[in-house]
């Protein structure tokens, strides 16, 4: 096993120095470029920041982001990607939790970075690129690094309104890459089309498969995903053979009838993860590109992208549910019932994960970590940490695990994980609002906010538009004179959901 992902990069760069690793529409980098430029950035960081500290990479999504990610790793630090479109309130919450040592930015975020107060060191990444490689410093750092060191922290939506920073080590990523590359024969002929933003775990395979295999990743402009015909043409032009996307992006291709314009014959493997993939949409993909292998993967950010997989080899009816399948190598899945006992086959239990894939917990948040990562109640003999996902599932008669929804109010919308509580916290923070509750309509992915207060719905929408990422914006606001309450004196969410999302 490699000790860090850098060892992986160095071996691959030696084998394929002139091969393209990451390319967007403006720029492309070979493995040699990636190696040398990230060593420059690493030397720059190492001069100013000691190892094991967070380096925020606050940039527009471009191929050069990857140089900073690897630069942070060369400095023995870990990277935290923040998107240029993220609202400043969310960024401030993330920075509060993180207390980062350094922010690397680009032209797109230069002005916004200047508005960030505090003593954080801020540099344009091009400044870092002008640094000479300091081999001595990088070797010293490497001597002290271990595979349990953090590689990155990704922030997911937190139910208290404070985003949670999921910590992931080099070892977790290396282990997952070993498995996925072996299981799907990924190699130097693999060509990927990145869809997910880099602050989202769905981009992790796109970043690390090339480092291990010599594969190439193309990063199309974000706007292409709103015009799926363009993305299919992009795939065809670049001879892309492997897609690792969220189901929403695959569904969008179908909904926009993009296959009527272009059917890229190059596609051989389609992996999706992150939310339920409707069989109706999958069947359209299978009709147009029948020779590709389709794989349903399951996993939260806390499990380094995926911990279960299901290769789709039989026919599924449009209204069937795709199995989540079985555990990936070095991951174990147990389903726990309400009494923390193993759920019998056919009985719904909470999906709990253990194994090398697991995060070390939430950054700077002991309480949240111990609420989700705990001793396996089935094992009373030695320390074995499981992550309780809050997802429900059961085992069918073939031993396959079938997804049965969320335990709490976390939802998935357009591929993004959202906790409705986070939206409520933003709305409730407004003086004009007394009470608020958000519900989700799974049929059309609408978020409906029911609230009481002294503000009409249009004015409320205007007030929060700058406080939430677009994918978290409610579709509808309903003003009530009083909030429905249940017998316990709590907001009656079930009643609100029934009233505003059904029929
Ligand atoms: P994230 O941490 O953003 O990757 O979101 C993780 C959550 O996405 C999981 O806890 C599930 O609720 C959901 N999820 C992931 N994969 C699948 C899948 N294959 N089918 C249904 N839901 C999924």
XYZ file of C-alpha atoms and ligand atoms in Angstrom:
526
model
C 0.000 0.000 0.000
C 1.175 3.524 -0.734
C 1.888 5.631 2.340
C 0.328 8.775 0.838
C -1.376 9.669 -2.426
C 1.797 11.578 -3.347
C 3.709 8.321 -3.685
C 1.009 7.198 -6.069
C 1.308 10.440 -8.077
C 5.121 10.194 -8.206
C 5.109 6.621 -9.539
C 2.486 7.431 -12.158
C 4.290 10.631 -13.197
C 7.440 8.583 -13.732
C 5.566 6.159 -15.962
C 3.459 8.684 -17.928
C 5.233 12.076 -17.629
C 3.761 13.554 -20.820
C 0.276 12.155 -20.581
C -2.545 14.589 -19.761
C -3.952 14.137 -16.290
C -6.434 17.025 -15.888
C -7.827 19.249 -18.649
C -10.519 21.886 -18.807
C -11.510 23.891 -21.868
C -8.739 26.451 -21.321
C -5.810 24.568 -19.820
C -4.407 21.092 -19.457
C -1.710 19.550 -17.260
C 0.469 16.499 -17.815
C 1.466 14.221 -14.941
C 4.897 15.870 -14.984
C 3.252 19.332 -14.752
C 1.045 18.191 -11.911
C 4.008 16.772 -10.022
C 6.298 19.765 -10.413
C 3.687 22.500 -10.024
C 2.188 20.948 -6.920
C 5.695 20.572 -5.459
C 6.156 24.324 -6.040
C 2.878 25.096 -4.283
C 3.823 22.619 -1.542
C 7.181 24.370 -1.034
C 5.423 27.739 -0.854
C 2.922 26.498 1.746
C 5.604 24.661 3.739
C 7.464 27.931 4.144
C 4.496 29.554 5.874
C 2.373 26.819 7.422
C 3.340 23.798 9.505
C 2.059 20.322 8.532
C -1.350 18.970 9.570
C -3.100 22.287 9.023
C -6.050 23.136 6.753
C -5.411 24.921 3.452
C -8.586 26.375 1.957
C -8.724 26.269 -1.831
C -11.290 28.916 -2.722
C -11.493 28.996 -6.507
C -13.565 28.669 -9.600
C -13.768 25.014 -10.602
C -10.844 24.556 -12.986
C -8.100 22.013 -13.670
C -5.559 24.136 -11.768
C -7.472 23.539 -8.503
C -5.856 20.097 -8.432
C -2.371 21.626 -8.277
C -3.333 23.336 -5.021
C -4.894 20.165 -3.609
C -1.691 18.229 -4.198
C 0.373 21.250 -3.115
C -1.368 21.160 0.271
C -0.550 17.441 0.512
C 3.126 18.091 -0.323
C 3.235 20.554 2.564
C 1.897 17.795 4.848
C -1.357 19.759 5.164
C -4.887 18.928 4.004
C -7.054 20.817 1.527
C -10.571 22.134 1.938
C -12.257 23.086 -1.344
C -14.670 26.011 -1.287
C -16.578 26.887 -4.419
C -16.481 30.391 -5.882
C -20.308 30.418 -5.900
C -20.751 29.583 -2.201
C -22.598 32.334 -0.252
C -20.396 34.300 2.106
C -22.431 33.331 5.198
C -21.741 29.646 4.619
C -18.086 30.354 3.928
C -17.824 32.258 7.207
C -19.345 29.348 9.113
C -16.864 26.975 7.476
C -13.929 29.263 8.249
C -15.098 29.567 11.871
C -15.033 25.789 12.287
C -11.843 25.352 10.356
C -9.667 28.250 11.537
C -7.525 27.651 8.442
C -3.908 28.680 8.176
C -4.036 29.730 4.555
C -6.467 30.474 1.730
C -5.362 29.981 -1.862
C -7.562 31.843 -4.339
C -7.749 32.674 -8.040
C -8.949 35.634 -10.157
C -12.594 34.619 -9.698
C -12.436 34.846 -5.913
C -9.806 37.571 -5.414
C -12.337 40.289 -4.479
C -14.320 38.015 -2.200
C -11.181 36.908 -0.385
C -10.347 40.506 0.420
C -13.663 40.775 2.270
C -12.773 37.867 4.534
C -11.577 39.385 7.764
C -9.230 37.663 10.206
C -5.570 36.920 10.163
C -5.690 34.034 7.689
C -2.794 34.165 5.177
C -4.253 34.672 1.688
C -2.403 34.127 -1.583
C -3.226 33.912 -5.257
C -2.230 30.389 -6.302
C -0.096 31.859 -9.118
C 2.119 33.497 -6.474
C 2.712 30.048 -5.003
C 3.545 28.714 -8.489
C 6.500 31.106 -8.740
C 8.250 29.391 -5.801
C 11.337 27.212 -6.330
C 10.861 23.596 -5.269
C 12.430 23.073 -1.859
C 13.381 19.389 -2.008
C 14.846 19.378 1.495
C 11.727 20.790 3.112
C 9.427 18.436 1.167
C 11.556 15.393 2.073
C 11.555 16.334 5.762
C 7.782 16.627 5.696
C 7.457 13.295 3.901
C 9.616 11.520 6.464
C 7.143 12.518 9.168
C 3.970 11.766 7.253
C 1.740 8.737 7.870
C -1.099 7.279 5.878
C -3.535 8.247 8.634
C -2.765 11.947 8.049
C -5.675 13.934 6.674
C -5.794 14.446 2.930
C -8.908 16.636 2.744
C -11.918 17.928 4.631
C -15.247 18.275 2.814
C -18.074 20.263 4.347
C -21.565 18.785 4.224
C -24.807 20.327 5.367
C -25.217 20.263 9.177
C -28.589 19.940 10.931
C -27.835 22.741 13.408
C -27.102 25.108 10.568
C -23.368 24.702 11.030
C -21.747 22.745 8.198
C -19.850 19.614 9.265
C -16.281 19.088 8.045
C -15.773 15.429 7.132
C -12.108 14.469 7.594
C -10.637 11.879 5.211
C -7.161 10.365 5.418
C -4.694 9.360 2.707
C -5.227 5.706 3.706
C -8.994 5.847 3.146
C -8.581 7.296 -0.358
C -5.758 4.916 -1.320
C -7.761 1.929 -0.158
C -10.856 2.965 -2.088
C -8.809 3.661 -5.233
C -7.141 0.249 -5.017
C -10.554 -1.388 -4.875
C -12.353 0.610 -7.580
C -9.459 0.466 -10.080
C -9.155 -3.267 -9.629
C -12.911 -4.003 -9.621
C -13.558 -2.048 -12.852
C -10.197 -2.575 -14.616
C -9.456 1.161 -14.676
C -6.087 1.927 -16.247
C -4.180 4.394 -18.431
C -6.823 4.033 -21.168
C -9.549 5.312 -18.830
C -10.901 8.743 -19.771
C -13.267 10.412 -17.312
C -15.650 13.361 -17.580
C -15.833 15.136 -14.233
C -19.318 16.245 -13.218
C -19.264 16.847 -9.455
C -17.890 19.998 -7.812
C -14.628 19.451 -5.932
C -16.251 20.291 -2.564
C -18.513 17.249 -3.076
C -17.302 13.676 -2.429
C -18.597 12.547 -5.824
C -15.494 14.166 -7.364
C -13.057 12.059 -5.295
C -12.810 9.150 -7.809
C -12.252 11.627 -10.671
C -9.296 13.155 -8.842
C -7.605 9.988 -7.598
C -8.237 7.346 -10.293
C -5.777 9.166 -12.625
C -3.148 9.424 -9.899
C -3.207 5.680 -9.483
C -3.609 4.560 -13.092
C -2.436 7.251 -15.510
C -6.033 7.953 -16.602
C -7.147 11.371 -17.890
C -9.975 13.563 -16.591
C -11.745 16.204 -18.649
C -13.475 18.967 -16.726
C -16.214 20.504 -18.883
C -17.639 23.959 -18.082
C -20.346 23.727 -15.406
C -22.908 25.222 -17.809
C -22.704 22.158 -20.078
C -24.644 20.162 -17.488
C -27.650 22.427 -17.971
C -27.449 21.654 -21.695
C -27.001 17.875 -21.721
C -26.723 17.763 -25.513
C -23.496 19.753 -25.174
C -22.165 17.393 -22.558
C -22.819 14.343 -24.749
C -21.015 16.043 -27.641
C -18.142 16.875 -25.268
C -17.980 13.193 -24.246
C -17.929 12.103 -27.880
C -15.260 14.650 -28.879
C -12.908 13.595 -26.080
C -13.558 9.881 -26.455
C -14.603 9.655 -22.808
C -15.286 6.090 -21.685
C -16.075 6.378 -17.961
C -18.684 8.490 -16.182
C -18.844 8.801 -12.399
C -21.809 11.109 -11.911
C -24.711 11.718 -9.562
C -28.041 10.265 -10.757
C -29.575 13.761 -11.232
C -27.020 14.520 -13.956
C -27.787 11.237 -15.740
C -31.528 11.893 -15.413
C -31.119 15.354 -16.880
C -29.663 13.825 -20.059
C -32.816 11.718 -20.362
C -35.279 14.492 -19.446
C -33.751 16.791 -22.085
C -33.868 14.027 -24.709
C -30.173 14.615 -25.359
C -29.670 11.109 -26.812
C -31.795 12.155 -29.791
C -28.901 14.421 -30.794
C -25.822 12.419 -29.771
C -25.111 8.914 -28.454
C -21.419 8.684 -27.488
C -20.338 5.174 -28.435
C -17.157 5.565 -26.384
C -18.944 5.165 -23.007
C -18.101 1.803 -21.413
C -18.706 2.354 -17.701
C -21.309 4.484 -15.895
C -21.067 4.655 -12.102
C -23.582 6.635 -10.080
C -23.796 7.329 -6.375
C -25.266 9.863 -3.994
C -29.020 9.456 -4.394
C -31.635 7.096 -5.760
C -31.226 6.414 -9.490
C -34.716 5.958 -10.947
C -34.904 2.792 -13.086
C -37.047 4.644 -15.635
C -34.130 6.936 -16.462
C -31.535 4.194 -16.176
C -33.477 2.121 -18.719
C -33.224 4.931 -21.272
C -29.423 4.973 -20.807
C -29.328 1.190 -21.165
C -31.398 1.344 -24.360
C -29.144 3.919 -26.035
C -25.825 2.541 -24.728
C -26.519 -1.150 -24.058
C -22.891 -2.264 -24.037
C -21.849 -0.124 -21.035
C -21.671 -1.492 -17.497
C -23.885 0.480 -15.096
C -23.088 0.476 -11.375
C -25.139 1.745 -8.454
C -22.780 2.774 -5.645
C -23.787 3.910 -2.200
C -21.926 5.889 0.392
C -21.823 9.093 2.419
C -18.902 11.549 2.391
C -17.963 9.973 5.747
C -17.122 6.734 3.883
C -14.850 8.209 1.149
C -17.372 8.180 -1.693
C -18.688 4.599 -1.598
C -18.898 1.562 0.635
C -21.474 -0.517 -1.304
C -21.863 -1.340 -4.974
C -24.216 -3.135 -7.286
C -23.336 -4.024 -10.871
C -26.502 -3.825 -12.945
C -26.565 -6.961 -15.014
C -30.244 -7.881 -15.132
C -33.335 -6.088 -16.403
C -35.189 -3.753 -14.034
C -38.734 -2.522 -14.647
C -39.261 1.241 -14.641
C -40.834 1.128 -11.178
C -38.282 -1.294 -9.641
C -35.756 -0.265 -6.976
C -32.072 -0.772 -7.709
C -30.250 -2.693 -4.976
C -27.354 -0.992 -3.192
C -25.787 -4.432 -3.409
C -23.034 -5.422 -1.049
C -20.044 -3.944 0.766
C -16.911 -2.853 -1.116
C -13.640 -4.493 -0.086
C -12.458 -3.428 3.388
C -15.889 -1.991 4.259
C -18.486 -3.707 6.365
C -22.172 -2.899 6.400
C -24.547 -3.820 9.172
C -28.224 -2.953 9.483
C -29.206 -2.095 13.063
C -32.813 -2.149 14.252
C -34.288 0.246 16.852
C -32.828 -1.893 19.658
C -29.333 -1.798 18.160
C -29.588 -5.461 17.195
C -28.867 -6.810 13.707
C -32.027 -6.409 11.628
C -33.354 -9.752 10.346
C -33.442 -10.185 6.536
C -36.449 -8.328 5.131
C -36.650 -6.034 8.195
C -35.645 -2.388 7.883
C -32.637 -1.199 9.878
C -30.201 1.736 9.863
C -27.194 1.360 7.565
C -24.032 1.415 9.707
C -20.573 1.354 8.158
C -17.205 0.229 9.441
C -13.816 -0.263 7.825
C -10.903 1.544 6.277
C -13.210 3.834 4.272
C -14.365 5.702 7.377
C -13.655 9.316 8.175
C -11.835 10.170 11.401
C -14.864 12.279 12.332
C -15.930 15.901 11.932
C -13.244 18.539 12.079
C -13.167 20.522 15.306
C -16.463 19.003 16.434
C -16.164 16.348 19.125
C -19.861 16.308 19.927
C -21.050 15.781 16.368
C -18.363 13.153 15.868
C -19.406 11.110 18.877
C -23.073 11.360 17.908
C -22.417 9.694 14.539
C -19.242 7.605 15.021
C -19.556 5.107 17.852
C -18.689 1.668 19.134
C -20.353 -1.127 17.179
C -23.039 -2.293 19.659
C -22.791 -5.831 18.245
C -19.101 -6.054 19.171
C -18.537 -5.972 22.916
C -15.016 -7.439 22.733
C -12.822 -4.724 21.210
C -12.978 -1.169 19.902
C -14.685 -1.075 16.527
C -16.067 2.221 15.294
C -19.157 2.348 13.092
C -20.665 5.347 11.344
C -24.433 5.577 11.714
C -25.669 6.922 8.392
C -29.277 7.718 9.268
C -30.180 5.817 6.070
C -32.607 2.927 6.214
C -32.359 -0.331 4.278
C -33.252 -4.015 4.337
C -31.745 -7.180 2.958
C -33.720 -8.947 0.217
C -33.910 -12.700 -0.413
C -30.697 -12.575 -2.530
C -28.718 -11.008 0.346
C -28.676 -7.631 -1.455
C -29.202 -4.439 0.506
C -32.131 -2.290 -0.639
C -32.362 1.431 0.225
C -35.479 2.437 2.189
C -35.110 6.203 2.685
C -33.700 8.588 5.306
C -34.205 8.288 9.017
C -34.086 12.006 9.661
C -34.828 15.018 7.538
C -31.723 15.026 5.439
C -32.628 15.118 1.780
C -30.955 14.844 -1.584
C -31.751 17.444 -4.189
C -30.046 17.770 -7.579
C -27.375 15.459 -6.191
C -26.675 17.694 -3.185
C -27.078 16.542 0.361
C -29.145 19.019 2.331
C -30.384 19.004 5.883
C -33.673 20.875 5.969
C -32.686 22.109 9.434
C -29.938 24.189 7.877
C -32.422 26.105 5.710
C -34.716 26.543 8.702
C -31.854 27.949 10.756
C -31.175 30.616 8.120
C -34.867 31.557 7.891
C -35.363 31.547 11.643
C -32.387 33.853 12.045
C -34.409 36.644 10.370
C -36.105 39.116 12.727
C -39.277 39.071 10.638
C -39.815 35.295 11.020
C -41.306 33.658 14.111
C -41.365 30.021 13.246
C -40.435 27.973 10.192
C -40.464 24.417 8.957
C -39.226 23.039 5.652
C -40.594 19.906 4.032
C -39.493 18.097 0.910
C -41.650 16.736 -1.871
C -39.784 13.662 -3.177
C -41.977 13.511 -6.299
C -40.788 16.815 -7.770
C -37.806 17.678 -5.491
C -39.541 20.851 -4.259
C -38.673 22.297 -0.857
C -41.654 24.006 0.753
C -41.190 26.420 3.645
C -44.105 26.972 5.974
C -43.600 29.909 8.331
C -45.198 32.439 10.631
C -44.084 36.054 10.982
C -44.343 39.624 9.763
C -43.101 39.243 6.214
C -44.744 38.210 2.966
C -43.383 35.304 0.982
C -41.708 37.290 -1.824
C -39.859 39.495 0.648
C -38.769 36.402 2.590
C -37.406 34.785 -0.566
C -35.486 37.981 -1.361
C -33.971 38.069 2.116
C -32.560 34.556 2.012
C -31.440 34.302 -1.587
C -27.960 35.557 -0.675
C -27.689 33.370 2.386
C -28.214 29.944 0.846
C -26.625 28.129 -2.080
C -29.055 28.019 -4.989
C -29.597 24.284 -4.614
C -30.929 24.879 -1.079
C -33.424 27.615 -2.012
C -37.033 26.604 -1.247
C -39.425 26.561 -4.220
C -42.433 27.752 -2.280
C -43.151 29.779 0.879
C -46.446 29.419 2.702
C -47.327 31.987 5.376
C -49.531 30.740 8.225
C -51.072 32.535 11.199
C -49.986 29.717 13.535
C -47.729 26.710 13.175
C -49.307 23.219 13.476
C -48.008 21.558 16.676
C -48.210 17.924 17.771
C -49.054 16.566 21.233
C -45.451 16.827 22.379
C -45.531 20.535 21.658
C -43.227 20.136 18.696
C -43.886 21.381 15.189
C -46.069 18.792 13.501
C -43.809 18.043 10.552
C -45.778 14.996 9.484
C -48.961 17.056 9.231
C -47.224 19.867 7.341
C -45.607 17.416 4.957
C -48.924 15.696 4.292
C -50.751 18.957 3.745
C -48.207 20.648 1.486
C -46.598 17.833 -0.441
C -49.357 15.316 -1.043
C -52.085 15.624 -3.650
P -23.133 12.594 0.540
O -22.450 12.563 1.855
O -23.409 13.963 0.041
O -22.464 11.743 -0.456
O -24.592 11.957 0.780
C -24.720 10.697 1.352
C -26.171 10.288 1.339
O -26.637 10.137 -0.021
C -26.380 8.917 1.932
O -26.404 8.961 3.344
C -27.706 8.514 1.304
O -28.788 9.127 1.967
C -27.596 9.094 -0.109
N -27.136 8.077 -1.076
C -25.866 7.802 -1.436
N -25.826 6.836 -2.369
C -27.094 6.451 -2.598
C -27.724 5.480 -3.443
N -27.030 4.713 -4.278
N -29.069 5.373 -3.389
C -29.805 6.155 -2.550
N -29.275 7.108 -1.744
C -27.947 7.252 -1.759
